[in-house]
Coordinates of C-alpha atoms and ligand atoms in Angstrom, one line a residue:
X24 CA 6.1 -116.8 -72.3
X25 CA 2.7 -117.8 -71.0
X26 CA 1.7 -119.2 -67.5
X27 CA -1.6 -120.9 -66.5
X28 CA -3.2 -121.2 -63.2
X29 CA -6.1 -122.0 -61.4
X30 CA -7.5 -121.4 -57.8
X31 CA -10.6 -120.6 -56.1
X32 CA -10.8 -117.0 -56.4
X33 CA -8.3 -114.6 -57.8
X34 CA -8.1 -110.9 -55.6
X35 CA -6.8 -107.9 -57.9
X36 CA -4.5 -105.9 -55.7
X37 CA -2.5 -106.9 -52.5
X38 CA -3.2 -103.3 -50.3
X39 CA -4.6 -103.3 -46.7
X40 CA -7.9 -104.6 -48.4
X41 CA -6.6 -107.6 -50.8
X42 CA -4.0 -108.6 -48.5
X43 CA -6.7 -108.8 -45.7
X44 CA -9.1 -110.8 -47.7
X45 CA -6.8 -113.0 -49.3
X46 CA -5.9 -113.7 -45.3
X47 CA -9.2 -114.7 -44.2
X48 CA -9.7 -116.6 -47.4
X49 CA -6.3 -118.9 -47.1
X50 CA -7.4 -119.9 -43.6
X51 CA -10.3 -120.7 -45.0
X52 CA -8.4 -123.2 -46.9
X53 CA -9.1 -122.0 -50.4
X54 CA -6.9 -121.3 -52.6
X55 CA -6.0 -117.9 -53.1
X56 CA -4.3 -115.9 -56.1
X57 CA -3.7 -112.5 -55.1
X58 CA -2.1 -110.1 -57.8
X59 CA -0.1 -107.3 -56.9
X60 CA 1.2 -104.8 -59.7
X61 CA 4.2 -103.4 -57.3
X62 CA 7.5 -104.8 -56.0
X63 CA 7.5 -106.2 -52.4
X64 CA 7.1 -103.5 -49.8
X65 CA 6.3 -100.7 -52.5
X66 CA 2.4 -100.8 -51.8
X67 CA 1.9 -98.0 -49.3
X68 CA 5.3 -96.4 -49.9
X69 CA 3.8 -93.3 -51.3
X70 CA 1.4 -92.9 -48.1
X71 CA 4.4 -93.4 -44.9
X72 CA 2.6 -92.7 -41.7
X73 CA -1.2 -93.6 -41.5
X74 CA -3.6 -94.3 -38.7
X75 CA -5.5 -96.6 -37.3
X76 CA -8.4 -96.3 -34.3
X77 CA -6.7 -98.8 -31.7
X78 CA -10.4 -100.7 -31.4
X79 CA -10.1 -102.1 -35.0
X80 CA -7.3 -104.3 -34.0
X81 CA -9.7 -106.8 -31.9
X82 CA -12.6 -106.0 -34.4
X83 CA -10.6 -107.3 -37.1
X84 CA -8.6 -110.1 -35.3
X85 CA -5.5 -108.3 -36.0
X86 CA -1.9 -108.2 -34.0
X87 CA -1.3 -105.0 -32.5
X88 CA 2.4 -103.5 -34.2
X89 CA 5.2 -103.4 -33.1
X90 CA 9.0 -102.4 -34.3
X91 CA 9.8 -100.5 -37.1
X92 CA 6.1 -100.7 -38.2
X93 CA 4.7 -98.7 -34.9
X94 CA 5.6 -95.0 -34.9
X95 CA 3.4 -93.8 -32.2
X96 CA 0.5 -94.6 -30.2
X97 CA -1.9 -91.5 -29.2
X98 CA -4.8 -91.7 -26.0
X99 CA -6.0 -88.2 -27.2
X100 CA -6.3 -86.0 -29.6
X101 CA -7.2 -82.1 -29.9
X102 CA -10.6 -81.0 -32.6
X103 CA -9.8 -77.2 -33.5
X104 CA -12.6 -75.1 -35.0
X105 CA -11.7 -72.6 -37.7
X106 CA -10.6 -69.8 -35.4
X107 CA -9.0 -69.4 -32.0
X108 CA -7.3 -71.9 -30.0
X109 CA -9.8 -73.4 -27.8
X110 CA -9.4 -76.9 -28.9
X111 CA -11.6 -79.7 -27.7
X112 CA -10.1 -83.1 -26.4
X113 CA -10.9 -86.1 -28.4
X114 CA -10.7 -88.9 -26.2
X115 CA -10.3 -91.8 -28.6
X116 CA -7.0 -93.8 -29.3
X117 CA -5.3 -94.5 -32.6
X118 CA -2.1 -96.2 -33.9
X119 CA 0.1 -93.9 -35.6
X120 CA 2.1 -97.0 -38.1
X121 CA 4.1 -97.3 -41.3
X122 CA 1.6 -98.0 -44.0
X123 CA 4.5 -100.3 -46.3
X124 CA 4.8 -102.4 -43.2
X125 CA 1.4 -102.9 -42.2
X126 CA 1.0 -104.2 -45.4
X127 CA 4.0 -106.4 -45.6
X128 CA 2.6 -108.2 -42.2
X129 CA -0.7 -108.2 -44.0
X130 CA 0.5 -110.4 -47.5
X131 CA 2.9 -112.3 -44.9
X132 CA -0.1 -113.7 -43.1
X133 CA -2.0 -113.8 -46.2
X134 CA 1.1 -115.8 -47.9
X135 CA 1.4 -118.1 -44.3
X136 CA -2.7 -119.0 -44.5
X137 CA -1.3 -120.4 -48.4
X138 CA -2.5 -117.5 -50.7
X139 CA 0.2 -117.2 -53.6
X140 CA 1.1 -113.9 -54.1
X141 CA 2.0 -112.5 -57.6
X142 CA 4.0 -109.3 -57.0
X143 CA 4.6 -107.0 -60.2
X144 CA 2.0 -108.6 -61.8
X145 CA -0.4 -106.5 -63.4
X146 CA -4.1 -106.9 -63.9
X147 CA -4.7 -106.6 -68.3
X148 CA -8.3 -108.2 -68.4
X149 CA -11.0 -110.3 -67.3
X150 CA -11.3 -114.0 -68.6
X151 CA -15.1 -114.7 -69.5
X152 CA -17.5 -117.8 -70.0
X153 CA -21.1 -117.4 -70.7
X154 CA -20.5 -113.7 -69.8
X155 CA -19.4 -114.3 -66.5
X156 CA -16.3 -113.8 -64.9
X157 CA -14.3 -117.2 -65.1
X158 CA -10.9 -115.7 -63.6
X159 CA -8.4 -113.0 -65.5
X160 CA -5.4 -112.6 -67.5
X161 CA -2.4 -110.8 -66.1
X162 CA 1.0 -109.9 -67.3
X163 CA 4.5 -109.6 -65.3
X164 CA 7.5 -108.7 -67.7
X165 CA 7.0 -110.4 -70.6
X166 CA 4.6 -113.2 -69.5
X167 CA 1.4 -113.8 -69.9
X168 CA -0.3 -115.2 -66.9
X169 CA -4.1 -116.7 -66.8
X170 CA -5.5 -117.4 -63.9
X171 CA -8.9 -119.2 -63.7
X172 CA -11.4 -119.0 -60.7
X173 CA -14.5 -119.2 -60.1
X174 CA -14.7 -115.9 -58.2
X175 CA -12.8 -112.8 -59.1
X176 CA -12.6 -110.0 -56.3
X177 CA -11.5 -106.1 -57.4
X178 CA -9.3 -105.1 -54.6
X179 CA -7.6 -102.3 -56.8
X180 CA -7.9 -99.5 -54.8
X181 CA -9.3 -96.1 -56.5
X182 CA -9.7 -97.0 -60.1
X183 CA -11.3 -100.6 -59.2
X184 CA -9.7 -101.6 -62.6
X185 CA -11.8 -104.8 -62.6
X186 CA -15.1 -103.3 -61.6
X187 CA -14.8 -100.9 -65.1
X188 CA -14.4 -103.7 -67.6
X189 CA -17.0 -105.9 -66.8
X190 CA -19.5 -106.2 -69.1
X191 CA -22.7 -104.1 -69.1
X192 CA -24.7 -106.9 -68.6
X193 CA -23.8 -108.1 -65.5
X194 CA -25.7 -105.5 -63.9
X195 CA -22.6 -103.9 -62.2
X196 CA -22.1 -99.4 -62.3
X197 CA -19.1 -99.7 -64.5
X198 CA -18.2 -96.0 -65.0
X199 CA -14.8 -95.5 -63.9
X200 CA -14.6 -92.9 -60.5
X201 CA -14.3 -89.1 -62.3
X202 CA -11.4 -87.0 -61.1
X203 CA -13.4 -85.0 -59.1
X204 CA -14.9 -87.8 -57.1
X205 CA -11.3 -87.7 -54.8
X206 CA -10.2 -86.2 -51.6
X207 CA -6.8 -85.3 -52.8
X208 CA -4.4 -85.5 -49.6
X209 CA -1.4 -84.1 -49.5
X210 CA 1.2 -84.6 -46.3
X211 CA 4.0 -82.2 -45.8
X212 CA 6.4 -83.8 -43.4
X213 CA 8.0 -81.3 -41.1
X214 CA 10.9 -81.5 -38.3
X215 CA 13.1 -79.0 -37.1
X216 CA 10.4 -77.7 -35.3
X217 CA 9.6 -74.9 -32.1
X218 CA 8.7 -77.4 -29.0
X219 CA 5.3 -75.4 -28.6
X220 CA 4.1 -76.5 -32.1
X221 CA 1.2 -78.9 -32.3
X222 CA 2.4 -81.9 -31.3
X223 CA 0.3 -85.5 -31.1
X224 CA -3.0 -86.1 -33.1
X225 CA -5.0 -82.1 -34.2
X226 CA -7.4 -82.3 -36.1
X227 CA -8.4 -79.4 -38.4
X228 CA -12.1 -80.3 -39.2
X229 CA -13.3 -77.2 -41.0
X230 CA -10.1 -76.9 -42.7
X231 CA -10.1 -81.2 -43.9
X232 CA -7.0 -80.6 -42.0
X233 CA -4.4 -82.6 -39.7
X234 CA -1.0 -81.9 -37.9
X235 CA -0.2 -85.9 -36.8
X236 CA 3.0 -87.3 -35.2
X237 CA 6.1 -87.9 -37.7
X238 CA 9.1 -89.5 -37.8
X239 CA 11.1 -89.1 -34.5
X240 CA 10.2 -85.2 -33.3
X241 CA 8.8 -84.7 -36.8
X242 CA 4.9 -84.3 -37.9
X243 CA 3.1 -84.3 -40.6
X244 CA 0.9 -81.2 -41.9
X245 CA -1.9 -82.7 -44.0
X246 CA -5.2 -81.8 -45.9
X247 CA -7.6 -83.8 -47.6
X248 CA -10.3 -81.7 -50.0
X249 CA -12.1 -82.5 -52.7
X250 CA -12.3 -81.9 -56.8
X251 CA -8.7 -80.5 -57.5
X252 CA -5.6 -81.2 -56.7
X253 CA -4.4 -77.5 -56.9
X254 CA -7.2 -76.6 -54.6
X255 CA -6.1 -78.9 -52.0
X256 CA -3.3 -77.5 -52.6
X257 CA -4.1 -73.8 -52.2
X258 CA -6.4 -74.5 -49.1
X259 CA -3.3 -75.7 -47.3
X260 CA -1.3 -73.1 -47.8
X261 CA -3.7 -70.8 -46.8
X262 CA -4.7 -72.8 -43.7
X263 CA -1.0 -72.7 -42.6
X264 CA -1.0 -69.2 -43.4
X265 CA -3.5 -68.1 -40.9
X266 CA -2.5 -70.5 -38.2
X267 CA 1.1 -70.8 -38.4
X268 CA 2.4 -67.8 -40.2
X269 CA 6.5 -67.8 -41.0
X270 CA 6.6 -71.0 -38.8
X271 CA 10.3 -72.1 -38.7
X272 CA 10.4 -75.5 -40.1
X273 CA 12.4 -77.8 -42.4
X274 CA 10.1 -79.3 -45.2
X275 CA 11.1 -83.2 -45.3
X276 CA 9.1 -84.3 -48.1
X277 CA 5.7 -83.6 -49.6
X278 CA 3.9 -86.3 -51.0
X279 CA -0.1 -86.6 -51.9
X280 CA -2.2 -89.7 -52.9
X281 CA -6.2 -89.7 -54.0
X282 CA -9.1 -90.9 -51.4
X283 CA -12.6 -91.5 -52.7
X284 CA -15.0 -89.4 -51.8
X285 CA -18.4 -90.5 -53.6
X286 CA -20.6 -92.9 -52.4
X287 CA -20.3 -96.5 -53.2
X288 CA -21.8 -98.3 -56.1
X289 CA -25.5 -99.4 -55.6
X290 CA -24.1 -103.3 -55.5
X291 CA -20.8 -104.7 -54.4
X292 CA -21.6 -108.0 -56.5
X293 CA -22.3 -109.5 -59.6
X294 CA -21.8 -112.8 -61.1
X295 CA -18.7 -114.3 -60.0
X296 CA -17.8 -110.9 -58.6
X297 CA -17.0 -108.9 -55.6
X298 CA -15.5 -105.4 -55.3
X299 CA -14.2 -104.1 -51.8
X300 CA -12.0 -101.3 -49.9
X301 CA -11.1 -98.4 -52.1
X302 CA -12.2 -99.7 -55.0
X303 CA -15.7 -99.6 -53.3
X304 CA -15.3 -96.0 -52.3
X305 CA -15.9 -97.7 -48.9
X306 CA -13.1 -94.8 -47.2
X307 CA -15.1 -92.6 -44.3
X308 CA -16.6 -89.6 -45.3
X309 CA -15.4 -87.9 -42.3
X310 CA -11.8 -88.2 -43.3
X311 CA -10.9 -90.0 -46.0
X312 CA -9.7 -93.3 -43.9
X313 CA -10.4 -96.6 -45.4
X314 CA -8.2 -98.8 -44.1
X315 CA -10.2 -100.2 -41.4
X316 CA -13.7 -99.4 -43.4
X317 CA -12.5 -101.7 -46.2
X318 CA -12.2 -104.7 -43.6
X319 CA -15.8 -104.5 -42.4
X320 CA -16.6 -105.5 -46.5
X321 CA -13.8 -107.8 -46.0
X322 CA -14.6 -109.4 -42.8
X323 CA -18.1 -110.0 -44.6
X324 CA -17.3 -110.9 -48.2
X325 CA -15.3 -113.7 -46.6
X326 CA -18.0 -114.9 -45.1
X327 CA -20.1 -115.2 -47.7
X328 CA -17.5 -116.3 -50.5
X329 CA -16.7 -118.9 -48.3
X330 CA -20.4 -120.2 -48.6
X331 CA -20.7 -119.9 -52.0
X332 CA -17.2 -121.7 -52.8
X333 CA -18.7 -124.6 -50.5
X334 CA -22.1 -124.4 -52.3
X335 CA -20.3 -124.1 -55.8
X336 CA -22.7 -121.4 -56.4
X337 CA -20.8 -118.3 -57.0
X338 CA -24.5 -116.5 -58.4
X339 CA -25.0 -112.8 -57.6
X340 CA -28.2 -114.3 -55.7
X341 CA -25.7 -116.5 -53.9
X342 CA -23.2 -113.2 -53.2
X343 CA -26.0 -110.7 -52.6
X344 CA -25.9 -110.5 -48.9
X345 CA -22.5 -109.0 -49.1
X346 CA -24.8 -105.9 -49.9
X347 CA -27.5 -106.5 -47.7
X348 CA -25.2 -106.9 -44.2
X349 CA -22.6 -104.2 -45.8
X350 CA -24.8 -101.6 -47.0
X351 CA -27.8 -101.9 -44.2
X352 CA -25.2 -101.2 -41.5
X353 CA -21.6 -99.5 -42.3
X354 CA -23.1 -98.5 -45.8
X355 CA -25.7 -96.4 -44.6
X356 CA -24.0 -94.7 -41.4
X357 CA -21.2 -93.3 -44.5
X358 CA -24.3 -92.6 -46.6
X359 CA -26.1 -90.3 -43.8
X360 CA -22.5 -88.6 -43.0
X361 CA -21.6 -88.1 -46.8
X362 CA -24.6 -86.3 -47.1
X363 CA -25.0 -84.1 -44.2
X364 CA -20.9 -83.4 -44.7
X365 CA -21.1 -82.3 -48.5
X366 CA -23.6 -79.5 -47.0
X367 CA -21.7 -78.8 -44.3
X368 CA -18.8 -78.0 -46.2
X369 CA -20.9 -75.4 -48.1
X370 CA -21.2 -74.0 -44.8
X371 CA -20.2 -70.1 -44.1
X372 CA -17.0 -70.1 -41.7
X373 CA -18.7 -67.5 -39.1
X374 CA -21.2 -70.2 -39.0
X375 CA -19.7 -73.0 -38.2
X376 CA -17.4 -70.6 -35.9
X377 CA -20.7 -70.7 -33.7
X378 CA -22.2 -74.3 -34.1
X379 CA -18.3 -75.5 -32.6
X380 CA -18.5 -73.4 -29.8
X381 CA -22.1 -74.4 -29.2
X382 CA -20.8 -78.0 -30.0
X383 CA -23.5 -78.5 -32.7
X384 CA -20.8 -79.8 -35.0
X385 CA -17.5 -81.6 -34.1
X386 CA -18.0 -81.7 -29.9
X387 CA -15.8 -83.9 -28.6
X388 CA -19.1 -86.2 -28.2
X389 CA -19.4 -86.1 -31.9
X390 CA -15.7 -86.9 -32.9
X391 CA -15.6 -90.1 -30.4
X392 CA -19.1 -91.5 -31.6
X393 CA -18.1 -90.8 -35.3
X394 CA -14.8 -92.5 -35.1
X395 CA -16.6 -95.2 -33.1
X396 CA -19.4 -96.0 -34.6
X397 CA -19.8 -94.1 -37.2
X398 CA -23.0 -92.0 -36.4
X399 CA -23.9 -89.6 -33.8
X400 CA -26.8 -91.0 -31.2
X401 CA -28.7 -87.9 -30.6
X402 CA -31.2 -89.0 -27.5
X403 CA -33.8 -86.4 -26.4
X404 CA -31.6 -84.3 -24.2
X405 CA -29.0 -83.6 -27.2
X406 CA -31.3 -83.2 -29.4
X407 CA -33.2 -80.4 -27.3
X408 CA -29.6 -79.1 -27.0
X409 CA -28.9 -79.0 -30.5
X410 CA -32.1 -77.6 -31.7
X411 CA -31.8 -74.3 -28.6
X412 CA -28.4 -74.1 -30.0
X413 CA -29.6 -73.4 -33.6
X414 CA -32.8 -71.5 -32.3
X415 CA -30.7 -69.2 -30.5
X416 CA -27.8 -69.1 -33.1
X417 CA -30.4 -68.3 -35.7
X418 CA -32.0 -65.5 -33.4
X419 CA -28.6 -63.7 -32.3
X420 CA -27.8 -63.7 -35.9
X421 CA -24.5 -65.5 -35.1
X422 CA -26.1 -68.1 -37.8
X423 CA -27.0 -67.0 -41.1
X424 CA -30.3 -67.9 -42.6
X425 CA -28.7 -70.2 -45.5
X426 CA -26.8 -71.8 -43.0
X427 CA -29.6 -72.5 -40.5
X428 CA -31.6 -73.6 -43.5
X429 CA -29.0 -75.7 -45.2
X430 CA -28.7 -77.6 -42.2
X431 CA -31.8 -78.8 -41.0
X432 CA -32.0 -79.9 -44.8
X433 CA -29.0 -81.9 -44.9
X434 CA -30.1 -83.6 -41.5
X435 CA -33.8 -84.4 -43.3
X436 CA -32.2 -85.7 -46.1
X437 CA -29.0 -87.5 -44.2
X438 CA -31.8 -89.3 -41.9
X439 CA -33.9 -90.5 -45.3
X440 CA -30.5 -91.6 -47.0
X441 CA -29.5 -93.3 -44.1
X442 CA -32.7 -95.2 -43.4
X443 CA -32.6 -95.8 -47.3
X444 CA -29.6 -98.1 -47.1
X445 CA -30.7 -99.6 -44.0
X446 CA -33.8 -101.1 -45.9
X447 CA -31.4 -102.2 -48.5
X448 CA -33.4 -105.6 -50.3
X449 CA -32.9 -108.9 -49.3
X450 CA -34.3 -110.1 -52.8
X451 CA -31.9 -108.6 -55.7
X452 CA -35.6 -108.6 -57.7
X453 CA -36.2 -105.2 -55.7
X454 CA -32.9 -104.0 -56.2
X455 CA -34.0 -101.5 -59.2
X456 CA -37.1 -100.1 -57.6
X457 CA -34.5 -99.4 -54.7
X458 CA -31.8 -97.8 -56.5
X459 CA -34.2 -95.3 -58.2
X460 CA -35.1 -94.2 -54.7
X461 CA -31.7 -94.1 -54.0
X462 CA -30.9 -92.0 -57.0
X463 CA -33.8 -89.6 -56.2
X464 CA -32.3 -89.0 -52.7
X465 CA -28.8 -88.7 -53.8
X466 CA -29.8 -85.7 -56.5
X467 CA -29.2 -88.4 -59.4
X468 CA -32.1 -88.1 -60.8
Ligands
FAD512 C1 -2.2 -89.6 -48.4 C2 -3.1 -90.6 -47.9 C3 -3.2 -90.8 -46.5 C4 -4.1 -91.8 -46.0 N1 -4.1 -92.0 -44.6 C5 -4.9 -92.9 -44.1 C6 -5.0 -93.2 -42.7 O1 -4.3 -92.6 -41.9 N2 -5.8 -94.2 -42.3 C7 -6.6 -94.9 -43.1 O2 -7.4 -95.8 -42.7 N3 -6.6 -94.6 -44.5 C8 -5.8 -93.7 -45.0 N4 -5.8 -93.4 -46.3 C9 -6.7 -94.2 -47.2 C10 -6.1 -95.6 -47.4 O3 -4.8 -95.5 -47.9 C11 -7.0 -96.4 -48.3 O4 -8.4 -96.2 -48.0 C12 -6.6 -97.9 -48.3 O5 -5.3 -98.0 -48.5 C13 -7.4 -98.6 -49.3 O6 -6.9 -99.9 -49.4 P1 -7.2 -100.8 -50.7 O7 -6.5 -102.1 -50.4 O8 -8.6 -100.8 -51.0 O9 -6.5 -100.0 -51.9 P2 -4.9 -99.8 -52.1 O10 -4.2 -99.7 -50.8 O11 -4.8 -98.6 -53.1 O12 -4.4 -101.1 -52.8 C14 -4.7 -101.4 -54.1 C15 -3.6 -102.2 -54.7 O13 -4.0 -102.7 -56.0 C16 -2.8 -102.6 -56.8 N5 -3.3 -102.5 -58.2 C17 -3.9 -101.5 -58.8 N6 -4.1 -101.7 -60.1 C18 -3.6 -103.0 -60.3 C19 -3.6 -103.8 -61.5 N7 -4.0 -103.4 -62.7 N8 -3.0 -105.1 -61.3 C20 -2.5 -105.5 -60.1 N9 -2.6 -104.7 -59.0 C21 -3.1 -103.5 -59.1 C22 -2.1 -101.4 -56.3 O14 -0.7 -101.4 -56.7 C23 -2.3 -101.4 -54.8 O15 -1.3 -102.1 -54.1 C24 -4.9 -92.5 -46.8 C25 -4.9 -92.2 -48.2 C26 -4.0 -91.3 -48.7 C27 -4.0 -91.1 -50.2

């Protein structure tokens, strides 16, 4: 059995990112092919509760939720350092929602603005002419479907399965992301739990840990690390070791999913081509989140795919700016974080014992304007603050050497990463001599 379509552009994956895009497209009034691998209201199943900052919801022009689909809506939160209990307030508001129903809402808007949706329906390959993408070839069961467009968009999630087979020569990093390029997350969700355990949103920042709100009284325990599995693993255990020893709880069920944590490719476009949300690596440094950092690429991708679909011009020249207004902005704030945070990982716990109390890392301050905006403002008076902070840490000996060191470093390098991106080219005829810089700065080269 074989089946042939056509529209205007065909998205791979309906997730928070797809769904979204394929949304904003439909009103748009093109028509929209958007191919989902799972069953109705599987994507997200193996996730449950997630979060979303409550300010994304006008940012993105999205209905606030409600029912079955809201479990929880948090004012505060608590930032705990490595040791002790004195626990900062972090005075910024989320959404605490079923991920499976989020998306449902998301593909039912998407469906309403006329985007067919194609559930279990899997990706097999792309469809080329002249070496360009000219739509892709899909199976459900035993059919065969083609679907022709003149712009495909990868929407996949972590293994961007579209982004890895295009051909070499459309200029596109094709590598597929390396197992150790994850946050591995794993959520234990508790109830039957004392009423003085950590209720509401903690967050465990040394630790990549989290106790958030679950189902009913419930919570969920969860970590996020890099490389391994295992190691996330092990590092939660020992984390609920040391701060909740023989804890008397009922284990509900432990599930765990992968996050990127890499930075992005150099470009987001190619002929005919677009790639966004995980399949991007576009999730936060800071936490692994990439729900809401997937719609700024979708927000702007819509934009311009919208012009080039009028213009009939779907060149990379045409779908360039898609880089330039992504990475300039969004892209370089993750940039400067993902670099200053793979140092401060490295850094000794004693150390980072002092710079919390001295709130050098993870203040309140720092928490909000991260989550806000996605960088920390340091005017002159913080900036004085933070550098007596590390003078006097260093001088006290309550901050090692390599630690001192390693972090006025990582801030040299974080600013010049940061500033990179932000002088990402206009013209895609400067986009080699800027991704060798950007290789050099990222320890590439
Ligand atoms: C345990 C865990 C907890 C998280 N918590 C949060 C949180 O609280 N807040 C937050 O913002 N983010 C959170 N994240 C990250 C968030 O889930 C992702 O960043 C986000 O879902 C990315 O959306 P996406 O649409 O890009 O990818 P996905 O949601 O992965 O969607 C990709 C879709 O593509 C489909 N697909 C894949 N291959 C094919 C194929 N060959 N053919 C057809 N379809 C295909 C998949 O079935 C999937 O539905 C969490 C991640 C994990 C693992």
């Amino acid at each position: 059995m074989s089946r042939e379509l056509e529209g205007d552009l065909v998205i791979v994956g309906g997730g928070t990112a797809g769904a979204y895009l394929g949304w904003r497209m439909g009103q748009r009034g093109h028509r929209v092919y958007l191919v989902e691998k799972q069953k109705p209201g599987e994507p997200g199943s193996h996730i449950g509760i997630f979060h979303i900052d409550e300010i994304r919801f006008a940012q993105f022009d999205i209905p606030l939720p409600e029912g079955d689909e809201l479990i929880a809506h948090h004012p505060t939160g608590k930032a705990w350092p490595p040791d002790g209990d004195e626990a900062k307030p972090v005075r910024y508001p989320f959404y605490v929602m079923e991920m499976p129903l989020f998306i449902e809402r998301l593909q039912g808007y998407a469906a309403r603005a006329g985007a067919e949706i194609l559930f279990e329906t899997e990706f097999t390959g792309l469809i080329l002419d002249k070496g360009r993408p000219a739509g892709i070839e899909a199976r459900a069961g035993d059919e065969k479907i083609t679907i022709r467009a003149p712009l495909v968009v990868d929407a996949s999630g972590v293994d961007g399965v579209v982004r890895v087979s295009l051909p070499e020569e459309l200029g596109m990093e094709t590598a597929p992301i390396e197992a150790t390029d994850f946050l591995y997350v794993i959520l234990q969700y508790w109830d039957d739990l004392a009423p003085d355990f950590p209720r509401g949103l903690n967050f465990y920042p040394f630790h990549k840990a989290f106790i958030n709100p679950g189902y009913g009284e419930g919570v969920i325990v969860g970590i996020g690390q890099p490389e391994k599995l295992e190691t996330a693993s092990q590092i939660q255990e020992q984390f609920l070791e040391e701060r909740f020893p023989g804890v008397k709880h009922r284990l509900v069920k432990k599930t765990w999913g992968r996050t990127p944590y890499r930075r992005p490719p150099f470009s987001l476009v190619a002929d005919s081509f677009m790639v966004v949300g995980d399949a991007a690596f576009m999730t936060k440094p800071f936490s692994g989140e990439g729900v809401t950092s997937g719609f700024t690429a979708c927000q702007i991708a819509a934009e311009i795919a919208d012009a080039a679909l009028h213009k009939k011009d779907l060149s990379r020249e045409q779908l360039w700016p898609l880089n330039v207004r992504y990475f300039r902005d969004q892209g370089a704030k993750f940039a400067g974080l993902m670099a200053q945070l793979l140092v401060a990982a490295e850094l000794p716990r004693a150390d980072v014992n002092y710079l919390f109390s001295r709130d050098v890392v993870f203040s309140s301050y720092d928490l909000e304007q991260m989550n806000r905006y996605f960088e920390v403002k340091m005017g002159p008076g913080r900036l004085l603050k933070t550098a007596a902070a590390l003078l006097s840490g260093r001088l006290s000996g309550k901050l090692s050497r390599e630690g001192f060191s390693a972090l006025l470093a990582a801030m040299k390098n974080a600013g010049a990463i940061q500033k990179h991106y932000e002088s990402f080219p206009d013209d895609p005829a400067d986009f080699p001599r800027w991704t060798g810089q950007a290789k050099k700065l990222w320890g590439e080269e």
